[in-house]
PDB file of C-alpha atoms in Angstrom:
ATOM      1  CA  UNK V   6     -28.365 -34.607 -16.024  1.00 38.00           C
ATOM      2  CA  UNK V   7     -25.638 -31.735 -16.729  1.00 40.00           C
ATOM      3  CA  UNK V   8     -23.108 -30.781 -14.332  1.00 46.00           C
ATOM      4  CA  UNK V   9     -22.350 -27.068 -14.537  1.00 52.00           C
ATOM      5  CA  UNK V  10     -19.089 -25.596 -13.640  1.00 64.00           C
ATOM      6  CA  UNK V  11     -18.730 -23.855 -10.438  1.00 68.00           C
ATOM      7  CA  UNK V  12     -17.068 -19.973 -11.532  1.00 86.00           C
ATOM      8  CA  UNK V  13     -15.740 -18.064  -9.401  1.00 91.00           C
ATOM      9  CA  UNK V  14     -16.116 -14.405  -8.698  1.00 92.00           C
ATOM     10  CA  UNK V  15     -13.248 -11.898  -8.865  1.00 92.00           C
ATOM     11  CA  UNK V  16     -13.983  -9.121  -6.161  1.00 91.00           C
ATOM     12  CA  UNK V  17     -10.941  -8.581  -4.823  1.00 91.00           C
ATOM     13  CA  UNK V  18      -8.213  -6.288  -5.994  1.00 93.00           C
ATOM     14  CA  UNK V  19     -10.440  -4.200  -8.789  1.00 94.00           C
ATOM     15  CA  UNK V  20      -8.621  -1.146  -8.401  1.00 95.00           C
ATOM     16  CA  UNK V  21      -5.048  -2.751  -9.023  1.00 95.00           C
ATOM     17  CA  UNK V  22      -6.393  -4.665 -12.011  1.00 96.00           C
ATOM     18  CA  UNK V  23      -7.936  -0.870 -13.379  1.00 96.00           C
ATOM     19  CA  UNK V  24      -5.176   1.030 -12.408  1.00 96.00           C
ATOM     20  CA  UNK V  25      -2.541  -2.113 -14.125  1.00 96.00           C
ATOM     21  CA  UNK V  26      -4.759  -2.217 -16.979  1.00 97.00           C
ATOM     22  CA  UNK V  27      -4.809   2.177 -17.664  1.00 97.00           C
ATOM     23  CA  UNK V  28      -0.450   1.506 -18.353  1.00 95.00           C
ATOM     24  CA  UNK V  29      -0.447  -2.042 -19.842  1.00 96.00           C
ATOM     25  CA  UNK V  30      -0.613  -3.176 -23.606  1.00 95.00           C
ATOM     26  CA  UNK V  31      -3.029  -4.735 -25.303  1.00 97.00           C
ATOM     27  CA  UNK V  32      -1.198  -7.788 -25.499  1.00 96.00           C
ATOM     28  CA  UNK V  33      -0.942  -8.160 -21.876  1.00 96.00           C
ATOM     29  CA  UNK V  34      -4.563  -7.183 -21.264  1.00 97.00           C
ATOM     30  CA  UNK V  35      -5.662  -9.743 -23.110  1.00 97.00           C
ATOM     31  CA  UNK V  36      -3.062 -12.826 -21.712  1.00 98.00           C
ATOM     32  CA  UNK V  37      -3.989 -11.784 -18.571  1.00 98.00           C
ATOM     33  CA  UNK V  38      -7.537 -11.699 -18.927  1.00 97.00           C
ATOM     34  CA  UNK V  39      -7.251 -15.331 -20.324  1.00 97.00           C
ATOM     35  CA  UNK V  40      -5.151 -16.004 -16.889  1.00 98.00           C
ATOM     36  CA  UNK V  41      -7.884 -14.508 -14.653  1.00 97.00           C
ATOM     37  CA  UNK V  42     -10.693 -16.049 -16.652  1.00 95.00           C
ATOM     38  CA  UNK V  43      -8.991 -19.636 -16.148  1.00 96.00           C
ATOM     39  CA  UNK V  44      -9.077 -19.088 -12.648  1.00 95.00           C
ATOM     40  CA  UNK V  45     -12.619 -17.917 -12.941  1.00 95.00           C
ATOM     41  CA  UNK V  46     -13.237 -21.588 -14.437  1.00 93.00           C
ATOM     42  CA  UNK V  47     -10.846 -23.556 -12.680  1.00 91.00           C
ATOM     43  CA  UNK V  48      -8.157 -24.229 -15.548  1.00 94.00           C
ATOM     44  CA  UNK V  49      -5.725 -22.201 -14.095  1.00 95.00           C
ATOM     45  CA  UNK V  50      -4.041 -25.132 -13.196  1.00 93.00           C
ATOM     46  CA  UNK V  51      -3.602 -27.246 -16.373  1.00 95.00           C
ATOM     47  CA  UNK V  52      -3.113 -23.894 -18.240  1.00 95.00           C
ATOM     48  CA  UNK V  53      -0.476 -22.110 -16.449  1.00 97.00           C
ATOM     49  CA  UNK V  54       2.714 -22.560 -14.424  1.00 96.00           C
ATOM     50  CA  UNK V  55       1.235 -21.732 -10.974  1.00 96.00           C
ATOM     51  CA  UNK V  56       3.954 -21.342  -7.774  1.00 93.00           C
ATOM     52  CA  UNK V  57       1.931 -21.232  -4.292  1.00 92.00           C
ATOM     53  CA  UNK V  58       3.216 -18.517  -1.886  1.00 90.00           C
ATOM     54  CA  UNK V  59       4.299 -20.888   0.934  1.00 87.00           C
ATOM     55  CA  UNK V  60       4.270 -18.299   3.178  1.00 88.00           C
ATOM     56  CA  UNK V  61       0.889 -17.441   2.867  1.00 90.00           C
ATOM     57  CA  UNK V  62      -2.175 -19.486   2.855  1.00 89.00           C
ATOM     58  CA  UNK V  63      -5.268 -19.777   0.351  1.00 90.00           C
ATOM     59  CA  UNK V  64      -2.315 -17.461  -2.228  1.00 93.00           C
ATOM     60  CA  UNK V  65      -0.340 -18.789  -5.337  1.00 95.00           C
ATOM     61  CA  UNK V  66       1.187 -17.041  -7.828  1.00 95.00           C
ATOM     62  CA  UNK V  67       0.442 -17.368 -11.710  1.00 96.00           C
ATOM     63  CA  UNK V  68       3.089 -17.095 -14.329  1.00 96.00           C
ATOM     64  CA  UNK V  69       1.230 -15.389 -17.197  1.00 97.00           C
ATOM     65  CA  UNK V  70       3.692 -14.426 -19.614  1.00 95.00           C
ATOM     66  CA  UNK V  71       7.598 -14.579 -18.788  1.00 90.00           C
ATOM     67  CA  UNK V  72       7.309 -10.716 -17.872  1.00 92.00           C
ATOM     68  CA  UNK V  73       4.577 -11.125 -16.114  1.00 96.00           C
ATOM     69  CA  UNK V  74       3.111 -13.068 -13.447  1.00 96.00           C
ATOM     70  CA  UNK V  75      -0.679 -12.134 -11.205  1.00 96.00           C
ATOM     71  CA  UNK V  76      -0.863 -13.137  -7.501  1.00 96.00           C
ATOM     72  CA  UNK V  77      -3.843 -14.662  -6.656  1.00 96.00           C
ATOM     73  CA  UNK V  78      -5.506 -15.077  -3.166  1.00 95.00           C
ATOM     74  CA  UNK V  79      -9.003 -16.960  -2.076  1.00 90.00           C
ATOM     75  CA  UNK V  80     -10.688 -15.466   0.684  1.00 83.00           C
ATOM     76  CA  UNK V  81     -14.089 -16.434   0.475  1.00 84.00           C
ATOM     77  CA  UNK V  82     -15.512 -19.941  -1.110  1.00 84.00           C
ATOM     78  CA  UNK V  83     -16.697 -18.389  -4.323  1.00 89.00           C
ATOM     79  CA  UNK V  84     -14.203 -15.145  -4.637  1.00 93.00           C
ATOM     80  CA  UNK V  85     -10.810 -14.743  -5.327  1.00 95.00           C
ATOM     81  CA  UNK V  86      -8.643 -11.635  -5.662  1.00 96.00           C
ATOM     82  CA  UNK V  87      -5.719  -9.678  -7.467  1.00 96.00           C
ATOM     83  CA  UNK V  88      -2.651  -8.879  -4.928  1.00 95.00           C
ATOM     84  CA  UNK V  89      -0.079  -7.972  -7.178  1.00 95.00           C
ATOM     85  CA  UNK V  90       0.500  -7.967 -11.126  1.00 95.00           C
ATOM     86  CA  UNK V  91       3.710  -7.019 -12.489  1.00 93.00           C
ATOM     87  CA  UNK V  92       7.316  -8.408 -13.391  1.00 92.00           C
ATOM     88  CA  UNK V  93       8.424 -11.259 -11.054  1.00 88.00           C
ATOM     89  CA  UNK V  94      11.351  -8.842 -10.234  1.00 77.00           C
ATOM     90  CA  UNK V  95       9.627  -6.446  -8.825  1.00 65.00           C
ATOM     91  CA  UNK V  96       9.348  -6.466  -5.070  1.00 46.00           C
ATOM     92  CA  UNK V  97       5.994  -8.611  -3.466  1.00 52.00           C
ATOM     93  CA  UNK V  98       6.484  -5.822  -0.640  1.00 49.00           C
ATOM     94  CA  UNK V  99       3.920  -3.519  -3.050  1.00 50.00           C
ATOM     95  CA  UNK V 100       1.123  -6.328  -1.819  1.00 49.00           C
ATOM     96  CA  UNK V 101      -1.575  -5.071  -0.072  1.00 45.00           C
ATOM     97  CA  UNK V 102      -3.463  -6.836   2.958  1.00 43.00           C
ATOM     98  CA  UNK V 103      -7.034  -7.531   2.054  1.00 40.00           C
ATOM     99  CA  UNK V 104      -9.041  -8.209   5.097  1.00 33.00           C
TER     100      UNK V 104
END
């Protein structure tokens, strides 16, 4: 009998990943692709540094490159969603709530 990995979906945050992805490089397309594709699969934590937002609940940040981290948030059992990509200097205040 085979196990299968449970994936989960990323429905959350589209837009900001689109409108990132029009200004980025290819080089940070594609590392943090691999990022959100580890979370997809569950490796995100033996793959990346990952910091949870102790202020918030069910969110966690991912270090991606050192320029560049992706804010992650689970709000529904099989989703999870993009709050913020960017520098880690750049103000969390640019967060949107997702209801």
């Amino acid at each position: 009998m085979s196990r299968e990995r449970m994936r989960l979906k990323l429905n959350l945050g589209l837009s900001r990943l689109e409108k990132w992805a029009a200004n980025a490089g290819q080089a940070e397309k594609n590392a943090l692709y691999r990022a959100l594709f580890s979370v997809a699969d569950g490796t995100v934590f033996r793959s990346y540094k990952v910091l949870d937002d102790v202020s918030r609940s069910g969110e966690f940040f991912v270090v991606v490159r050192e320029n560049l981290i992706v804010k992650i948030c689970f709000r529904e059992p099989d989703v999870f969603g993009v709050l913020y990509i960017g520098a880690p200097e750049e103000p969390a205040e640019q967060e949107v709530e997702i209801s």
